[in-house]
Amino acid sequence: MKLSVCVPTYNHEQYIGRMLEGAFMQQTSFDFEIVIGDDASTDATPDIIRKYSAEKPGVIRAFLHSENQGPKEPREFAGRNNVLQLLKACKGEYVAMCEGDDYWTDPLKLQKQVDFLDQNRDFAVCHHNMEVIYEDGSPSHFFNAADQKAVSTIEDLLEDKWFMATASWVYRNHFLTEDFAEWHAKAAAGDWAIMFQLAAKGKIGYLDEVMGVYRKHSAGLSNVHAHTNLKFLQNRKEMFENVGKWLEGRHDPTVARTLQRYNELLASLEKIGSSN
């Protein structure tokens, strides 16, 4: 199998159909599978997935959980187990991520990214620009700025820079043959944890094209993963510490600068908390 589309979903009845249509419209020279994990949605999401599965037999592999896979606590880790199970279920040489509330707009998206990775063996990941739209009607904008680098490395991530919408990823399926790093399970920012492990294997390439839509809404985890959340900040700092050790000190100067910034952020938040 050339590629797996990995789709974690939970209570996305308004959105999952649009996401699947964006996958089905892909024009590729290769076969791909769609691997969906529904984390015990309480709305009609599982029924919609069953409907599409019946219409496209053999294309969708659906894991429709009757119980939420958790963990329930802390809230910052919500949905983690569903995602990790899904990543391991993907059999493709490459994996394209797309959460159930995002969608793709370019029918050649997968072909362009697979071509890039096929032709550039020293790259582990390919991403592209996305349009960000807001449920509350705030103005939309692009995810990546005009000056986004064409080539990034693990150094950029270690500087605490995030420049990849999850629904824009296509990566070499490193997890087919290797387990997740030991520190991964302790990191609240699951997308960062995955990307650190991939970027340790190769470079990150950027295609300067808008090929999908990233939805932001009130239920999204990005509201929990905020720099005003003390527990999340502490966890983020620990993640950088753990990644630095895992990389055996090869990037210590960069990691040290990032940790210093987190120490300053945490000190200022704790000071505000003690004065209230």
Coordinates of C-alpha atoms in Angstrom, one line a residue:
M1 CA 0.0 0.0 0.0
K2 CA 1.5 3.3 -1.1
L3 CA -0.4 5.6 1.3
S4 CA -2.7 5.6 4.3
V5 CA -5.0 8.5 5.2
C6 CA -5.2 8.7 9.0
V7 CA -8.4 10.2 10.3
P8 CA -9.0 10.6 14.1
T9 CA -12.5 11.8 14.7
Y10 CA -14.9 12.5 17.6
N11 CA -18.3 14.2 17.4
H12 CA -17.7 15.5 13.9
E13 CA -21.1 14.8 12.4
Q14 CA -21.2 18.2 10.8
Y15 CA -17.7 17.8 9.2
I16 CA -16.7 14.2 8.6
G17 CA -18.6 13.9 5.3
R18 CA -16.7 16.9 3.9
M19 CA -13.4 15.4 5.1
L20 CA -14.2 12.1 3.3
E21 CA -15.3 13.8 0.1
G22 CA -11.9 15.7 0.1
A23 CA -10.1 12.3 0.3
F24 CA -12.3 10.5 -2.3
M25 CA -11.7 13.3 -4.8
Q26 CA -7.9 12.7 -4.8
Q27 CA -6.5 11.8 -8.2
T28 CA -3.5 9.5 -7.7
S29 CA -1.4 7.1 -9.6
F30 CA -1.4 4.8 -6.6
D31 CA -3.9 3.1 -4.3
F32 CA -4.6 4.5 -0.8
E33 CA -6.6 3.4 2.2
I34 CA -8.5 5.6 4.6
V35 CA -8.0 4.5 8.2
I36 CA -10.6 6.1 10.5
G37 CA -10.8 5.9 14.3
D38 CA -14.0 7.2 15.9
D39 CA -13.4 7.7 19.6
A40 CA -17.0 6.7 20.8
S41 CA -18.7 9.8 19.4
T42 CA -22.1 10.7 21.0
D43 CA -23.5 12.1 17.7
A44 CA -24.1 10.6 14.3
T45 CA -20.4 10.4 13.2
P46 CA -20.2 6.6 13.4
D47 CA -23.4 6.3 11.2
I48 CA -22.0 8.6 8.6
I49 CA -18.7 6.6 8.5
R50 CA -20.7 3.4 8.1
K51 CA -22.6 4.9 5.2
Y52 CA -19.4 6.0 3.4
S53 CA -17.8 2.6 4.1
A54 CA -20.7 0.8 2.5
E55 CA -20.4 3.1 -0.6
K56 CA -16.6 2.6 -0.9
P57 CA -16.0 -1.0 0.1
G58 CA -12.4 -1.9 0.6
V59 CA -11.2 1.7 0.8
I60 CA -12.2 2.6 4.4
R61 CA -10.9 0.7 7.4
A62 CA -13.0 2.0 10.3
F63 CA -12.3 1.5 14.0
L64 CA -15.6 2.5 15.6
H65 CA -14.9 2.4 19.3
S66 CA -17.9 1.8 21.7
E67 CA -15.9 3.3 24.6
N68 CA -13.8 6.4 24.5
Q69 CA -10.2 5.4 24.3
G70 CA -9.0 8.2 26.6
P71 CA -7.2 9.1 28.6
K72 CA -9.9 11.1 30.5
E73 CA -7.3 12.9 32.6
P74 CA -5.5 15.2 32.2
R75 CA -7.7 17.0 29.6
E76 CA -4.6 18.0 27.6
F77 CA -4.2 14.3 26.6
A78 CA -7.8 13.9 25.3
G79 CA -8.0 11.6 22.2
R80 CA -4.4 10.4 22.5
N81 CA -5.0 6.7 22.6
N82 CA -7.3 6.7 19.6
V83 CA -4.6 8.6 17.5
L84 CA -1.7 6.3 18.6
Q85 CA -3.8 3.1 17.7
L86 CA -4.6 4.6 14.4
L87 CA -1.1 5.5 13.5
K88 CA 0.0 2.0 14.2
A89 CA -2.9 0.7 12.0
C90 CA -1.7 2.6 9.0
K91 CA -0.1 0.1 6.5
G92 CA 1.0 2.6 3.8
E93 CA 4.6 3.5 2.9
Y94 CA 3.4 7.1 3.5
V95 CA 0.8 8.5 5.9
A96 CA -1.4 11.6 5.3
M97 CA -3.0 13.1 8.4
C98 CA -6.5 14.7 8.4
E99 CA -8.6 15.1 11.5
G100 CA -12.3 14.6 11.0
D101 CA -13.2 18.3 11.1
D102 CA -10.6 19.4 8.5
Y103 CA -10.7 18.8 4.8
W104 CA -8.7 19.0 1.5
T105 CA -9.5 21.2 -1.4
D106 CA -6.9 20.2 -4.0
P107 CA -7.6 16.9 -5.9
L108 CA -3.8 16.5 -6.6
K109 CA -2.7 17.1 -3.0
L110 CA -1.7 13.6 -2.2
Q111 CA 0.0 13.0 -5.6
K112 CA 2.1 16.2 -5.3
Q113 CA 3.3 15.3 -1.8
V114 CA 4.0 11.6 -2.6
D115 CA 5.9 12.7 -5.8
F116 CA 8.0 15.1 -3.6
L117 CA 8.9 12.4 -1.1
D118 CA 9.6 9.8 -3.8
Q119 CA 12.0 12.2 -5.5
N120 CA 13.6 13.5 -2.2
R121 CA 14.6 10.5 -0.1
D122 CA 16.4 12.6 2.5
F123 CA 13.0 14.2 3.5
A124 CA 10.8 12.6 6.1
V125 CA 7.8 14.9 5.9
C126 CA 6.1 17.1 3.3
H127 CA 3.6 19.8 4.3
H128 CA 1.7 22.6 2.6
N129 CA -0.3 25.8 3.4
M130 CA -3.9 25.6 4.6
E131 CA -6.7 28.1 5.0
V132 CA -7.7 28.6 8.6
I133 CA -11.4 29.2 9.1
Y134 CA -13.2 29.9 12.4
E135 CA -16.6 28.6 13.6
D136 CA -17.3 31.9 15.4
G137 CA -17.0 33.9 12.1
S138 CA -13.6 35.5 12.8
P139 CA -11.7 36.4 9.6
S140 CA -10.0 33.4 7.9
H141 CA -6.3 33.5 7.1
F142 CA -3.5 31.3 5.8
F143 CA -1.8 28.9 8.2
N144 CA 1.7 29.6 6.9
A145 CA 3.2 33.1 6.3
A146 CA 4.6 34.1 3.0
D147 CA 8.1 33.7 4.3
Q148 CA 7.7 30.0 5.3
K149 CA 10.9 28.1 4.7
A150 CA 10.9 25.5 1.9
V151 CA 13.1 23.3 4.0
S152 CA 13.0 22.9 7.8
T153 CA 14.7 20.6 10.2
I154 CA 14.4 19.3 13.8
E155 CA 16.4 22.4 14.8
D156 CA 13.4 24.6 13.9
L157 CA 11.1 22.4 16.0
L158 CA 13.6 22.5 18.9
E159 CA 13.4 26.3 18.7
D160 CA 9.7 25.9 19.6
K161 CA 8.5 26.9 16.1
W162 CA 5.3 25.2 14.8
F163 CA 4.6 25.7 11.1
M164 CA 2.6 22.6 10.0
A165 CA -1.1 22.2 10.0
T166 CA -1.8 18.6 10.9
A167 CA -4.1 18.1 7.8
S168 CA -1.2 19.1 5.6
W169 CA 1.2 16.3 6.6
V170 CA 2.4 13.5 4.5
Y171 CA 5.2 11.5 6.1
R172 CA 7.3 8.4 5.6
N173 CA 5.7 5.7 7.8
H174 CA 8.5 5.4 10.3
F175 CA 6.1 3.9 12.8
L176 CA 5.5 0.8 10.6
T177 CA 8.7 -0.7 11.9
E178 CA 9.6 1.3 15.0
D179 CA 7.7 2.0 18.2
F180 CA 6.9 5.4 19.6
A181 CA 9.7 6.9 21.7
E182 CA 9.3 6.3 25.4
W183 CA 8.7 10.0 26.2
H184 CA 5.9 10.2 23.6
A185 CA 3.2 9.0 26.0
K186 CA 4.1 11.8 28.5
A187 CA 3.8 14.6 26.0
A188 CA 0.5 16.5 25.9
A189 CA 1.3 17.9 22.4
G190 CA 0.8 14.7 20.4
D191 CA 1.4 16.3 17.1
W192 CA 4.8 17.7 18.3
A193 CA 5.7 14.3 19.7
I194 CA 5.1 12.6 16.3
M195 CA 6.9 15.3 14.4
F196 CA 10.0 15.2 16.6
Q197 CA 10.4 11.5 15.9
L198 CA 9.9 12.0 12.1
A199 CA 12.2 15.1 11.9
A200 CA 14.9 13.0 13.6
K201 CA 14.9 10.8 10.5
G202 CA 14.9 13.5 7.8
K203 CA 14.2 17.0 6.6
I204 CA 10.7 18.7 6.3
G205 CA 9.7 20.0 2.9
Y206 CA 7.1 22.7 2.3
L207 CA 4.9 23.1 -0.8
D208 CA 3.8 26.8 -1.1
E209 CA 0.2 25.9 -2.1
V210 CA -3.1 26.1 -0.2
M211 CA -4.6 22.6 -0.5
G212 CA -7.0 22.3 2.4
V213 CA -9.0 23.9 5.2
Y214 CA -8.2 23.8 9.0
R215 CA -11.2 24.5 11.2
K216 CA -10.8 26.2 14.5
H217 CA -13.8 26.0 16.9
S218 CA -14.6 26.2 20.6
A219 CA -14.3 22.5 21.2
G220 CA -10.9 22.2 19.7
L221 CA -7.9 21.1 21.8
S222 CA -5.9 24.1 20.6
N223 CA -7.9 26.1 23.3
V224 CA -6.6 23.8 26.0
H225 CA -3.0 23.8 24.6
A226 CA -2.6 27.5 25.4
H227 CA 0.4 29.4 26.9
T228 CA -1.9 30.6 29.7
N229 CA -2.4 27.0 30.9
L230 CA 0.2 26.4 33.6
K231 CA 0.0 22.6 33.4
F232 CA 0.4 22.6 29.7
L233 CA 3.4 24.8 29.8
Q234 CA 5.0 22.6 32.4
N235 CA 4.4 19.6 30.2
R236 CA 5.7 21.3 27.1
K237 CA 8.9 22.2 29.0
E238 CA 9.3 18.5 30.1
M239 CA 8.8 17.4 26.5
F240 CA 11.7 19.5 25.3
E241 CA 13.9 18.2 28.1
N242 CA 13.0 14.6 27.2
V243 CA 13.5 15.1 23.5
G244 CA 16.9 16.7 24.2
K245 CA 18.0 13.7 26.2
W246 CA 16.6 11.3 23.5
L247 CA 18.6 13.1 20.9
E248 CA 21.7 12.3 23.1
G249 CA 22.7 15.9 23.5
R250 CA 23.3 16.6 19.8
H251 CA 21.1 19.8 19.9
D252 CA 21.8 20.9 23.5
P253 CA 22.5 24.6 22.8
T254 CA 19.1 25.0 21.0
V255 CA 17.2 23.0 23.6
A256 CA 18.8 25.1 26.4
R257 CA 17.6 28.3 24.9
T258 CA 14.1 27.0 24.5
L259 CA 14.0 25.7 28.1
Q260 CA 15.2 29.1 29.4
R261 CA 12.2 30.7 27.7
Y262 CA 9.8 28.2 29.3
N263 CA 11.4 28.8 32.7
E264 CA 10.8 32.6 32.2
L265 CA 7.2 32.0 31.1
L266 CA 6.4 29.7 34.0
A267 CA 8.0 32.1 36.5
S268 CA 5.8 34.9 35.2
L269 CA 2.6 32.8 35.3
E270 CA 3.4 31.6 38.8
K271 CA 4.0 35.2 39.9
I272 CA 0.6 36.2 38.5
G273 CA -1.1 33.2 40.2
S274 CA 0.4 34.0 43.6
S275 CA -0.7 37.7 43.4
N276 CA -4.3 36.8 42.6

